[in-house]
PDB file of C-alpha atoms and ligand atoms in Angstrom:
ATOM      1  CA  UNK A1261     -13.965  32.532   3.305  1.00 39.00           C
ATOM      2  CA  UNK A1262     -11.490  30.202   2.697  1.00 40.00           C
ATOM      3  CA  UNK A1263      -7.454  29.718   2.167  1.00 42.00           C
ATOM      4  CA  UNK A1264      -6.402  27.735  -0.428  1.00 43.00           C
ATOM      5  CA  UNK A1265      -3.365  27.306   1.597  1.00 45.00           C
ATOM      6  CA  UNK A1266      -5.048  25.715   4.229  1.00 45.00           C
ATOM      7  CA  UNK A1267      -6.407  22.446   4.125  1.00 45.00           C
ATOM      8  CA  UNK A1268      -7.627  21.900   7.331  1.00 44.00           C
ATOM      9  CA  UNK A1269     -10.913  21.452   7.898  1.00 46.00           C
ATOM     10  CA  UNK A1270     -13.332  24.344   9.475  1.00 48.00           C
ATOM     11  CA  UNK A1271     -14.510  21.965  12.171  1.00 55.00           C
ATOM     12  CA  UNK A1272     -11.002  21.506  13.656  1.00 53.00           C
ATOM     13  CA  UNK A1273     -11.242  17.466  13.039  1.00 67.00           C
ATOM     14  CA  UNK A1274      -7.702  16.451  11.887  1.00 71.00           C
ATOM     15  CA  UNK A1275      -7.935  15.393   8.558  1.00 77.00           C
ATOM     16  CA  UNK A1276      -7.676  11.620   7.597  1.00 94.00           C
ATOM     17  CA  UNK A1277      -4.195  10.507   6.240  1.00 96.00           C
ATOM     18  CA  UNK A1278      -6.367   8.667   2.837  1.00 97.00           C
ATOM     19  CA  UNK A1279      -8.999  10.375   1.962  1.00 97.00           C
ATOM     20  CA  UNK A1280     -11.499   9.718  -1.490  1.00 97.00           C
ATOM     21  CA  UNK A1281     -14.544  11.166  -1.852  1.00 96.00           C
ATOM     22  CA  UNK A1282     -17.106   9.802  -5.125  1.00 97.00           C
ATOM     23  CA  UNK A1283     -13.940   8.523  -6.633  1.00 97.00           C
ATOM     24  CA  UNK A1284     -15.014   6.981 -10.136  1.00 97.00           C
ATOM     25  CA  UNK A1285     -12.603   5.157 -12.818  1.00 97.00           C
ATOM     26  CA  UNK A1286     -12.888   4.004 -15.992  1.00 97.00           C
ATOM     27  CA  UNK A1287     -10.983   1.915 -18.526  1.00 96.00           C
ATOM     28  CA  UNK A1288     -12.837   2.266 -21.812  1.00 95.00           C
ATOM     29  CA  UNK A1289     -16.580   0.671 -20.830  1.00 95.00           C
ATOM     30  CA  UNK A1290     -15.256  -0.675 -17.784  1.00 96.00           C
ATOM     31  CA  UNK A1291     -16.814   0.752 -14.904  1.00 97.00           C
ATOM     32  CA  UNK A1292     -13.685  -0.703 -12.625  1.00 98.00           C
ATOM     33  CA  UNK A1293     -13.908   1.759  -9.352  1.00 98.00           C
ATOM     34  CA  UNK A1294     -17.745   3.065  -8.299  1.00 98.00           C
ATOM     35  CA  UNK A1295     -18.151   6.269  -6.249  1.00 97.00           C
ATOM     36  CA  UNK A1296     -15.790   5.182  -3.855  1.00 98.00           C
ATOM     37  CA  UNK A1297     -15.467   6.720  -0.308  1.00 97.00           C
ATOM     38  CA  UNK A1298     -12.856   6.475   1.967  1.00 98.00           C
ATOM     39  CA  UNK A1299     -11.787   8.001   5.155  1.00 98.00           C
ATOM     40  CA  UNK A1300      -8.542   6.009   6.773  1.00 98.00           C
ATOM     41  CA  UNK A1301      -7.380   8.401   9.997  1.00 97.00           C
ATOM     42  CA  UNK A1302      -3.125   8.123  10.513  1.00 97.00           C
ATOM     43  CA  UNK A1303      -2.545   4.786  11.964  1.00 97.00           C
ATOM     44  CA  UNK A1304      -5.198   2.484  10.849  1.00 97.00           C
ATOM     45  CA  UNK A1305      -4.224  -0.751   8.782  1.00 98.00           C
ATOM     46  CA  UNK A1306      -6.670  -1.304   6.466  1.00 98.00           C
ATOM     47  CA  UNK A1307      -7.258  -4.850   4.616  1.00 98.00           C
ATOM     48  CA  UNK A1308      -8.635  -4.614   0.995  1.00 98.00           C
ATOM     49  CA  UNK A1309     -10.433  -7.903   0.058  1.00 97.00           C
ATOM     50  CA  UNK A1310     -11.927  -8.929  -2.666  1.00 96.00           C
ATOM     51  CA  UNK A1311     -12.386 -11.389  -5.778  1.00 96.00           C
ATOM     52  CA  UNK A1312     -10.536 -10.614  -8.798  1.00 96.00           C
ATOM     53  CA  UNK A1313     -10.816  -7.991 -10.739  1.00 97.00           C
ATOM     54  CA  UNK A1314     -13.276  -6.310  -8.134  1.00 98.00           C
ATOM     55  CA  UNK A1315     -10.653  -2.907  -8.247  1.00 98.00           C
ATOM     56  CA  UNK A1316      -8.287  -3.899  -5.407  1.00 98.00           C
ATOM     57  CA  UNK A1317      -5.017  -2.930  -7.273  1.00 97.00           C
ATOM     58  CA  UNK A1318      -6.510  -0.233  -9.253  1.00 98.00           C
ATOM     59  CA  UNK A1319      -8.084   0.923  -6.031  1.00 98.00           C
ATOM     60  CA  UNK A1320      -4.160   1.130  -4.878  1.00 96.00           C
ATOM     61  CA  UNK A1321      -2.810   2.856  -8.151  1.00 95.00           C
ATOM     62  CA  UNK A1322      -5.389   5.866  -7.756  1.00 95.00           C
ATOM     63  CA  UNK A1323      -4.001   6.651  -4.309  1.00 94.00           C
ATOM     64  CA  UNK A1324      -0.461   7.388  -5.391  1.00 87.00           C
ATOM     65  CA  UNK A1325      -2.012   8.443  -8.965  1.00 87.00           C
ATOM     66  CA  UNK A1326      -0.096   5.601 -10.640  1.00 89.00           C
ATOM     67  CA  UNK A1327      -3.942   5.759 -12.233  1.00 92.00           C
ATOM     68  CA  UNK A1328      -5.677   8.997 -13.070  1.00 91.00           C
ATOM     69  CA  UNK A1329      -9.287   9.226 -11.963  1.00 94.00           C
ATOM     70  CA  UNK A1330     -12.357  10.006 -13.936  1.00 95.00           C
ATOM     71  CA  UNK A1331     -13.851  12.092 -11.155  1.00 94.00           C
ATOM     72  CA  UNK A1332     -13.658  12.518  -7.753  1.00 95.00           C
ATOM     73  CA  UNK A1333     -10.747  13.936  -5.390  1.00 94.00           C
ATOM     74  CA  UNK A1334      -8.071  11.952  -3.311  1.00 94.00           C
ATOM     75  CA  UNK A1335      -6.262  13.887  -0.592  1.00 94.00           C
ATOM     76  CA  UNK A1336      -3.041  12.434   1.267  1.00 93.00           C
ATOM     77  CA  UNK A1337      -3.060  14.223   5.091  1.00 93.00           C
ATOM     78  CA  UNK A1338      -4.964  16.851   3.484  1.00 91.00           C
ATOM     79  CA  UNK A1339      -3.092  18.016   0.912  1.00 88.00           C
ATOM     80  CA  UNK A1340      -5.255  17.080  -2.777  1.00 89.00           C
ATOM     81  CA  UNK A1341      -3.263  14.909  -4.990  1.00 84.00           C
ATOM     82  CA  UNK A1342      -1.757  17.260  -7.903  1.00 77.00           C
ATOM     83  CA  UNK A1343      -2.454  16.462 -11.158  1.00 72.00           C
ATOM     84  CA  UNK A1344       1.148  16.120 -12.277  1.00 70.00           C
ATOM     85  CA  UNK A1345       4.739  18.070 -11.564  1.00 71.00           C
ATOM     86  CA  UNK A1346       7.043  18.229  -8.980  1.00 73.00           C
ATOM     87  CA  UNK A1347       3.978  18.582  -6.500  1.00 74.00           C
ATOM     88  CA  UNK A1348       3.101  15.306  -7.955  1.00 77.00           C
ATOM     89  CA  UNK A1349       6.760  13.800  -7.624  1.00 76.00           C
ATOM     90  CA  UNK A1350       6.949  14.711  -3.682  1.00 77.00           C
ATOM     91  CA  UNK A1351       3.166  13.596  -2.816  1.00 78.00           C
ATOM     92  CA  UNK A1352       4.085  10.208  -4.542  1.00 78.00           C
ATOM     93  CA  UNK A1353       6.941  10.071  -2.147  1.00 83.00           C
ATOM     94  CA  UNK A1354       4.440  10.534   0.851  1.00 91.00           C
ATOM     95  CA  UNK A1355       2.763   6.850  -0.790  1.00 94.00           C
ATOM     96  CA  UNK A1356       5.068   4.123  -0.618  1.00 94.00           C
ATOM     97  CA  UNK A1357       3.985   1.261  -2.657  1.00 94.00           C
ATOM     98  CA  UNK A1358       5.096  -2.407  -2.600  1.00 96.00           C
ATOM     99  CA  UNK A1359       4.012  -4.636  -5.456  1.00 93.00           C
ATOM    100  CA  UNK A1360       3.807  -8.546  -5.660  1.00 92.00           C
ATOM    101  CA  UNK A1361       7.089  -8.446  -7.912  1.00 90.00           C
ATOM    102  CA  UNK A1362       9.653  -6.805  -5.887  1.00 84.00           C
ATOM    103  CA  UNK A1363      10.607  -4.282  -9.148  1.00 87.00           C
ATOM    104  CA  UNK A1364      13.966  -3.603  -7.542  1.00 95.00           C
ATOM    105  CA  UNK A1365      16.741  -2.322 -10.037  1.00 95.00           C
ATOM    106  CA  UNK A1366      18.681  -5.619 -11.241  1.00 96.00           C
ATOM    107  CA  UNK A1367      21.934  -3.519 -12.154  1.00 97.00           C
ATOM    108  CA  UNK A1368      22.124  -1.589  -8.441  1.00 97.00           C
ATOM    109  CA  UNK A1369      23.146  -3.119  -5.479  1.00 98.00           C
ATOM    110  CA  UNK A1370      20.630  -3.776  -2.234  1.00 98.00           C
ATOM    111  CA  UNK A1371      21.759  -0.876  -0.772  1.00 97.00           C
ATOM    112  CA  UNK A1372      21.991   1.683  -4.036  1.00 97.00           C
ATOM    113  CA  UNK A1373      18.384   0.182  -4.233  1.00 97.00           C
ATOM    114  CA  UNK A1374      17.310   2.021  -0.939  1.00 97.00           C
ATOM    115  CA  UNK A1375      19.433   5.029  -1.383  1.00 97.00           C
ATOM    116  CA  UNK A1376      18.692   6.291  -4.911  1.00 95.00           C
ATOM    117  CA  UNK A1377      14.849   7.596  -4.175  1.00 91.00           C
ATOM    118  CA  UNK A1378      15.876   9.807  -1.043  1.00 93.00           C
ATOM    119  CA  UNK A1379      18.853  10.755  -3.060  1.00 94.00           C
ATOM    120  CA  UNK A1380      17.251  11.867  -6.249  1.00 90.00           C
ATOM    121  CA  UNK A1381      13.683  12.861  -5.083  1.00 85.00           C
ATOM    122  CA  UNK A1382      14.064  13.829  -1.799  1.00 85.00           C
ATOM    123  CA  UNK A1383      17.558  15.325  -2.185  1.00 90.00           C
ATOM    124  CA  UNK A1384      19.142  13.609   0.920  1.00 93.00           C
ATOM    125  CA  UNK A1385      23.034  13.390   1.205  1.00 95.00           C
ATOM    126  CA  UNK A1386      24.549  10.268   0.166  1.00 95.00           C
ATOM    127  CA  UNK A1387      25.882  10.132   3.494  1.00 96.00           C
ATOM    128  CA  UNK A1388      23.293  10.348   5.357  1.00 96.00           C
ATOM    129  CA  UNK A1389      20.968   8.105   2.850  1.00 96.00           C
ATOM    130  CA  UNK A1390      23.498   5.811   3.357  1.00 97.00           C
ATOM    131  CA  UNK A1391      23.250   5.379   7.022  1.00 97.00           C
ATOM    132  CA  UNK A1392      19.405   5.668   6.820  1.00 97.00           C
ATOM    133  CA  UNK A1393      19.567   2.653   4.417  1.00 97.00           C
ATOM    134  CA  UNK A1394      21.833   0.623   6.631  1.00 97.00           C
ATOM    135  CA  UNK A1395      19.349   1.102   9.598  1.00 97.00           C
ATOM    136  CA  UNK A1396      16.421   0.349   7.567  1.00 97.00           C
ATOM    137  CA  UNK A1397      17.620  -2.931   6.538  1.00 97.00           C
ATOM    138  CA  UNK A1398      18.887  -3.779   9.661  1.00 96.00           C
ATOM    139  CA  UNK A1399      15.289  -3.056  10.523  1.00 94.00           C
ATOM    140  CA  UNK A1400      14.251  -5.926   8.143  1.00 96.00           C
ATOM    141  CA  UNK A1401      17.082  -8.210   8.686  1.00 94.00           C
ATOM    142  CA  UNK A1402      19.273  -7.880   5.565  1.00 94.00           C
ATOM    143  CA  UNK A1403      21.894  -5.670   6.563  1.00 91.00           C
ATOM    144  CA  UNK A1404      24.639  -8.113   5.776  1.00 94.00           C
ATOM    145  CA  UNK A1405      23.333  -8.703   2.326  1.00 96.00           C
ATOM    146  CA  UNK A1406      23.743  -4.288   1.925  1.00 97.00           C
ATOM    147  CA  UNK A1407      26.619  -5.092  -1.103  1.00 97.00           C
ATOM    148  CA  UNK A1408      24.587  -7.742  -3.114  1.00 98.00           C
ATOM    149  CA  UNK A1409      22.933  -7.509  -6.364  1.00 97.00           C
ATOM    150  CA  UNK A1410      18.973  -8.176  -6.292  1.00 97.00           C
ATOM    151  CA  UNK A1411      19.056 -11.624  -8.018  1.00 96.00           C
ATOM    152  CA  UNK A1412      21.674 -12.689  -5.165  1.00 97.00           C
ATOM    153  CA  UNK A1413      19.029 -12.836  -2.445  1.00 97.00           C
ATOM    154  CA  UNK A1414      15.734 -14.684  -1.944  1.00 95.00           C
ATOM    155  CA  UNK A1415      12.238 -13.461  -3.116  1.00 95.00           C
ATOM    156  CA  UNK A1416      10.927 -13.257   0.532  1.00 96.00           C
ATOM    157  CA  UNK A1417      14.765 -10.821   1.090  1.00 96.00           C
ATOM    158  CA  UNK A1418      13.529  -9.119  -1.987  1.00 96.00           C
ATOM    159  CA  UNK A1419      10.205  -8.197  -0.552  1.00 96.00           C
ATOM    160  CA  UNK A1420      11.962  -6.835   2.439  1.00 97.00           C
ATOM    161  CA  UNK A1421      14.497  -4.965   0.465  1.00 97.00           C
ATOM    162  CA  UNK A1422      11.138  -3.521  -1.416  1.00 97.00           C
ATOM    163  CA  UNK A1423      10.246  -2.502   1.679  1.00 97.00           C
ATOM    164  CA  UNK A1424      12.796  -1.158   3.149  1.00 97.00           C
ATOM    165  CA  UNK A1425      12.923   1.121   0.013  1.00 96.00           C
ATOM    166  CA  UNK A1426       9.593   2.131  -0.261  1.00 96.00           C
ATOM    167  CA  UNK A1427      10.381   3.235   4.364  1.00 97.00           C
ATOM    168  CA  UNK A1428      13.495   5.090   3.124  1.00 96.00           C
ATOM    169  CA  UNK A1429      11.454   7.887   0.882  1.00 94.00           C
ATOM    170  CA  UNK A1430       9.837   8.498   4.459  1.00 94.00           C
ATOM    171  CA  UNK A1431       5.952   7.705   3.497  1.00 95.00           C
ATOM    172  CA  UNK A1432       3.153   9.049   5.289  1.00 96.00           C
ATOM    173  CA  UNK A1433       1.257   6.163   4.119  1.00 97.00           C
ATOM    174  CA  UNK A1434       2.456   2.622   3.023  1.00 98.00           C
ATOM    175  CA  UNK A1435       0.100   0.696   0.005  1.00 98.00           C
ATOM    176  CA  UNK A1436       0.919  -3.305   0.024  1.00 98.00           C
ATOM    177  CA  UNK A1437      -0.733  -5.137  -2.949  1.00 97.00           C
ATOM    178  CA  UNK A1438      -0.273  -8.457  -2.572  1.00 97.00           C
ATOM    179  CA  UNK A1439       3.321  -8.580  -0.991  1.00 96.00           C
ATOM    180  CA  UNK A1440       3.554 -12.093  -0.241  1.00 96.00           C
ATOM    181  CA  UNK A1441       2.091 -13.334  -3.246  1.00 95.00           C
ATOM    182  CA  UNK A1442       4.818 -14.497  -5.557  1.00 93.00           C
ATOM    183  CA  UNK A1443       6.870 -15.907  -2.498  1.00 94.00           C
ATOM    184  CA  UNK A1444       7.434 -19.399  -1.854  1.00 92.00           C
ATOM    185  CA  UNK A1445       5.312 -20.594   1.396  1.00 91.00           C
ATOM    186  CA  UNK A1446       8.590 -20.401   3.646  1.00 92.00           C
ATOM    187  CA  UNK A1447       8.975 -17.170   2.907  1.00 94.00           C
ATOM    188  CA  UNK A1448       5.601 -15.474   3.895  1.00 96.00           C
ATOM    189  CA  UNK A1449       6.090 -15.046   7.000  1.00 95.00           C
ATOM    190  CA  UNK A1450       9.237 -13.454   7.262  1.00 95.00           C
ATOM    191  CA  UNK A1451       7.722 -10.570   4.882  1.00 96.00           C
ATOM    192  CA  UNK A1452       4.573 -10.557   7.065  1.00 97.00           C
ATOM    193  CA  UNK A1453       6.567 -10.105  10.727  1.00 96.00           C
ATOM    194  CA  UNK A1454       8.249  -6.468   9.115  1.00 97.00           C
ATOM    195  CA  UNK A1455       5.200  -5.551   8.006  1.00 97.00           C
ATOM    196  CA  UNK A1456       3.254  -6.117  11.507  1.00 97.00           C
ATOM    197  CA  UNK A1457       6.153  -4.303  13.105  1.00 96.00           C
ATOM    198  CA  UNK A1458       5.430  -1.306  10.822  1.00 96.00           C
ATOM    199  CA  UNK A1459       1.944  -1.905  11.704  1.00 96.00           C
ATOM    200  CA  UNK A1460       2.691  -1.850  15.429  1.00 95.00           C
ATOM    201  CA  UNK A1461       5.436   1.397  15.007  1.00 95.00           C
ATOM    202  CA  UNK A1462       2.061   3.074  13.585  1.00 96.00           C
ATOM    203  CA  UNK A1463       2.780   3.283  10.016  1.00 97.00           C
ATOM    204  CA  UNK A1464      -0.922   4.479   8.336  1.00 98.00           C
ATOM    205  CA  UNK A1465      -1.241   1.054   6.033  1.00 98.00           C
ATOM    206  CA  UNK A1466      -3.477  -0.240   3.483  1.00 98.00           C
ATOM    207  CA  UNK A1467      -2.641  -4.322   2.192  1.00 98.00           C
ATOM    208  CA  UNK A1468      -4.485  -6.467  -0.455  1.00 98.00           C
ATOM    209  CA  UNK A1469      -3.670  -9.513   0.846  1.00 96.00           C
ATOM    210  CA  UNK A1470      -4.988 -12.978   0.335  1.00 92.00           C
ATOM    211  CA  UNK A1471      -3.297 -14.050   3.741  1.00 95.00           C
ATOM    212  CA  UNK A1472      -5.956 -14.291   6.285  1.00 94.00           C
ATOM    213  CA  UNK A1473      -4.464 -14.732   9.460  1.00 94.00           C
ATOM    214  CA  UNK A1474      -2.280 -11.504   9.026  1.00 96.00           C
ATOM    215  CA  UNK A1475      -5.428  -9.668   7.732  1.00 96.00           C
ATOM    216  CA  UNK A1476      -7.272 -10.834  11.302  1.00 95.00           C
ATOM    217  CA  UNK A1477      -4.152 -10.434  13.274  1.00 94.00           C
ATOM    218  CA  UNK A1478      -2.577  -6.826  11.763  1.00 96.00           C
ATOM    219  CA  UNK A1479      -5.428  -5.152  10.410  1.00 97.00           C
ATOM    220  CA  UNK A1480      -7.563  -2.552  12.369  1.00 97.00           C
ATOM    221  CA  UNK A1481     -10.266  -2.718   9.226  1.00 98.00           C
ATOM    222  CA  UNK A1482     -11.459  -4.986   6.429  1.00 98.00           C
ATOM    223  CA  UNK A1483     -12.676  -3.054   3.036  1.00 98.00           C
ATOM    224  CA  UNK A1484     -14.271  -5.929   1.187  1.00 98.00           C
ATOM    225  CA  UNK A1485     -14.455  -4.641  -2.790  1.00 98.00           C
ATOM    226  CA  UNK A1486     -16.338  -6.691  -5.826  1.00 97.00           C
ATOM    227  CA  UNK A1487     -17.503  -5.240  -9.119  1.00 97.00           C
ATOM    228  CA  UNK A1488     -15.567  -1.805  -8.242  1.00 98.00           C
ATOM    229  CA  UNK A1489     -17.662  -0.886  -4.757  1.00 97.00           C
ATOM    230  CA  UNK A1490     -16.578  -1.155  -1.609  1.00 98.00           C
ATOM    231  CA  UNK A1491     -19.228  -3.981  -0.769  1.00 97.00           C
ATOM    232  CA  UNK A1492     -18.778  -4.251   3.525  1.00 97.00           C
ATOM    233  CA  UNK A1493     -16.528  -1.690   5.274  1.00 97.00           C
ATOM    234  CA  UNK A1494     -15.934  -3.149   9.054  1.00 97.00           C
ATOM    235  CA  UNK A1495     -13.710  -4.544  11.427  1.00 97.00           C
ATOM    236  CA  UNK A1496     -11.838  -8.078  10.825  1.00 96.00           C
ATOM    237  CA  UNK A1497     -13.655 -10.306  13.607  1.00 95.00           C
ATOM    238  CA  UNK A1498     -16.768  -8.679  12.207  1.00 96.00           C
ATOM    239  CA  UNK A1499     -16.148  -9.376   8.835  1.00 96.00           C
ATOM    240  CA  UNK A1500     -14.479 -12.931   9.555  1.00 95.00           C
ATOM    241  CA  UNK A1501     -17.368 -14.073  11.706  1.00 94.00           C
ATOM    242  CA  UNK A1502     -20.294 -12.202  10.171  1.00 94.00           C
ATOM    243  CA  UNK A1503     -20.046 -10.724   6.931  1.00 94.00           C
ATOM    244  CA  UNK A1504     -23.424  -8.966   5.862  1.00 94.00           C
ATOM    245  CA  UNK A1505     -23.614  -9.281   2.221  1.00 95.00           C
ATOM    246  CA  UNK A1506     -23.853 -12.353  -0.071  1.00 96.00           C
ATOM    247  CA  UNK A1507     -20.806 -11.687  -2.278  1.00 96.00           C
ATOM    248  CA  UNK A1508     -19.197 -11.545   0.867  1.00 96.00           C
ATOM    249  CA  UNK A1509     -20.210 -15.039   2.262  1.00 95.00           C
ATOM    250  CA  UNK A1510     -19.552 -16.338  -1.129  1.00 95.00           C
ATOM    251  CA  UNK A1511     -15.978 -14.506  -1.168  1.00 95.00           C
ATOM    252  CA  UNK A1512     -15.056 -16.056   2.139  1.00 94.00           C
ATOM    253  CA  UNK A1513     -16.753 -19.792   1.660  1.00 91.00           C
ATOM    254  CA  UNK A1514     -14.374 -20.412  -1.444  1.00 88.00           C
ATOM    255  CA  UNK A1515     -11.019 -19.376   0.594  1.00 83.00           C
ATOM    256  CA  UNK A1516     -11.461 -20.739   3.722  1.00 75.00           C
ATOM    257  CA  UNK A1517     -12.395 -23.637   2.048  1.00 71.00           C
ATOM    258  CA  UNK A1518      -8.318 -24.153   0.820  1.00 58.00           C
TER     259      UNK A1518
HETATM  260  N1  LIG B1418      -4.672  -0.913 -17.480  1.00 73.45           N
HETATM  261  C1  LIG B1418      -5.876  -1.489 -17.618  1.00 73.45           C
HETATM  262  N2  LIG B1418      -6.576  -1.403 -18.763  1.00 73.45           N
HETATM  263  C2  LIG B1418      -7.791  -1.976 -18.895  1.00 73.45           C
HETATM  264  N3  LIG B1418      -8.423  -2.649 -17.911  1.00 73.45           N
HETATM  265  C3  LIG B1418      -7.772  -2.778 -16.740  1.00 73.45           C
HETATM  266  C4  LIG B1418      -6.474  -2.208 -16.519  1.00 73.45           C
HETATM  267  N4  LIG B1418      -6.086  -2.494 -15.253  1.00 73.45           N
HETATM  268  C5  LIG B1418      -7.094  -3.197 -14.711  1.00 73.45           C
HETATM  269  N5  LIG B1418      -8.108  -3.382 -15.589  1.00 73.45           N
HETATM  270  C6  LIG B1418      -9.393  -4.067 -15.330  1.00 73.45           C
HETATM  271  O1  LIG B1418      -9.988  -3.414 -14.211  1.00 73.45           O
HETATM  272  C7  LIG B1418     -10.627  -4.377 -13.363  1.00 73.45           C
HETATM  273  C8  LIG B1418     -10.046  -4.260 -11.966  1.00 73.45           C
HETATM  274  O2  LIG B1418      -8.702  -4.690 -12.001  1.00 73.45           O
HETATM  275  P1  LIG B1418      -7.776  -4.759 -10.722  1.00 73.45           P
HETATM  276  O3  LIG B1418      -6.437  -5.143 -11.201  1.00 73.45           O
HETATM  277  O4  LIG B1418      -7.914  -3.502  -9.958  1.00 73.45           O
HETATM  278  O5  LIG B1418      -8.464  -5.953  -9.911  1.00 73.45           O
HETATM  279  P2  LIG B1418      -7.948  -6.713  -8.613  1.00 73.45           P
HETATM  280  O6  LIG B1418      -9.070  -6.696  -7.626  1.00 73.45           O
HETATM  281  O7  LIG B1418      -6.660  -6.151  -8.174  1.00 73.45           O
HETATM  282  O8  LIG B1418      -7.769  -8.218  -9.144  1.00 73.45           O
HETATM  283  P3  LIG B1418      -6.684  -9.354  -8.752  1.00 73.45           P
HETATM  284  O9  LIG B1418      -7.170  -9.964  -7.453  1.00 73.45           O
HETATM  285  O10 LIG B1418      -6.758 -10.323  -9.883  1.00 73.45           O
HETATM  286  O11 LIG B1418      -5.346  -8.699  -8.621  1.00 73.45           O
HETATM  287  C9  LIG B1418     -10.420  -5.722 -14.012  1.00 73.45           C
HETATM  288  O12 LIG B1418     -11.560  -6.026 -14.771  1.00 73.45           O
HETATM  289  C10 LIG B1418      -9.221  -5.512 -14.918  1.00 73.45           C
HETATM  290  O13 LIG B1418      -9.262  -6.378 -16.016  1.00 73.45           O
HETATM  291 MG1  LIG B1419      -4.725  -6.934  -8.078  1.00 73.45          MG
END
């Protein structure tokens, strides 16, 4: 018999913080994710590479249902994703996202930026979202910058504003697609060191990223995706030092060639 209620599993394993199962997804002919399965347990940071166009940030987008699926089921620590609704609203808020363009609001200041989500969706005081922002930038070194519009600070304080954001909804799971992307080289790093702390702190994470010492460094995992599969699923030394497949070797001999 079962509960619909109750989402944990009958063989008393806890249930995995992503889980897919024969996800599929379509746009028009385009076959762009295939039978995808995915099992990522609380904790694990999990690198998605991949050529372009394989399904990395689509693979993202289905996760937090930015995307509908064509079949298939996604579950965020157990709970199914809802098709739509306020159920849909508050499981969203479990998946923060942070883009390659930071997408902050131009017209609110750094700190209205972090407070507005727990404000509006998670119906925190403005009090207390207040002093929740202040310690979350403080956590990524922009505290001082809490009055300032967006276009006052630098892309890589942008990011970490973006960040910061995305932390103050409380997410059970963080999705980076390619956060350091649009920054200027000096200010990778600076992006990268927050997110390894959240790594570290045990934040459940999964980052397309084209930067290759964080992915060796801060990931647990390496999903390699091309043409919409999930082509090697395996550790980082493993899949640095000996990937299995050919679109793998080929993937890896162009960018560690620059
Ligand atoms: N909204 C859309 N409508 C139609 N096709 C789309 C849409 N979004 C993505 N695609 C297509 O789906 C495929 C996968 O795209 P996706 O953006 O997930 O790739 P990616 O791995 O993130 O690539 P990149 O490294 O360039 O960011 C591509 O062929 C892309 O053109
Ligand atoms: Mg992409």
């Amino acid at each position: 018999m079962t509960n619909a209620d109750d989402n944990t599993p009958d063989d008393g394993a806890t249930p995995s913080m992503i889980s897919m199962q024969h996800v599929d997804k379509t746009f028009g002919s385009l076959h762009v994710l295939k039978d995808i399965e995915l099992e990522v347990p609380a904790g694990q940071v999990v690198i998605v590479l991949g050529p372009s166009g394989s399904g990395k940030s689509t693979l993202c987008r289905t996760i937090n249902r930015l995307e509908p699926i064509d079949s298939g089921t996604i579950a965020i620590d157990g709970k199914p994703l809802p098709a739509e609704g306020r159920a849909l609203a508050k499981l969203r808020a479990d998946v923060g996202m942070v883009f390659q363009s930071f997408n902050l609001f131009a017209h609110k200041t750094i700190l209205e930026n972090v407070t507005l989500g727990p404000v509006k969706v998670r119906k925190v005081g403005k009090d207390d979202a207040r002093t929740r922002a202040l310690e979350l930038l403080d956590r990524v070194g922009i505290a001082n910058q809490a009055d300032k519009y967006p276009a006052q600070l630098s892309g890589g304080q942008q990011q970490r504003v973006a960040i910061a954001r995305a932390l103050a909804m409380g997410p059970k799971v963080m999705l980076f697609d390619e956060p350091t992307s649009a920054l200027d080289p000096e200010m990778v790093n600076e992006v990268l060191d927050v997110m390894t702390a959240l790594a570290k702190e045990g934040m459940t994470m999964l980052v397309v990223t084209h930067e290759m010492g964080f992915a060796r460094r801060a990931g647990d995992r390496v999903l390699f995706m091309s043409d919409g599969e999930i082509v090697e699923d395996t550790d980082p030394e493993t899949f640095f030092t000996d990937p299995r497949s050919d679109r793998a070797k080929d993937f890896l001999g162009k960018i560690l060639s620059h």
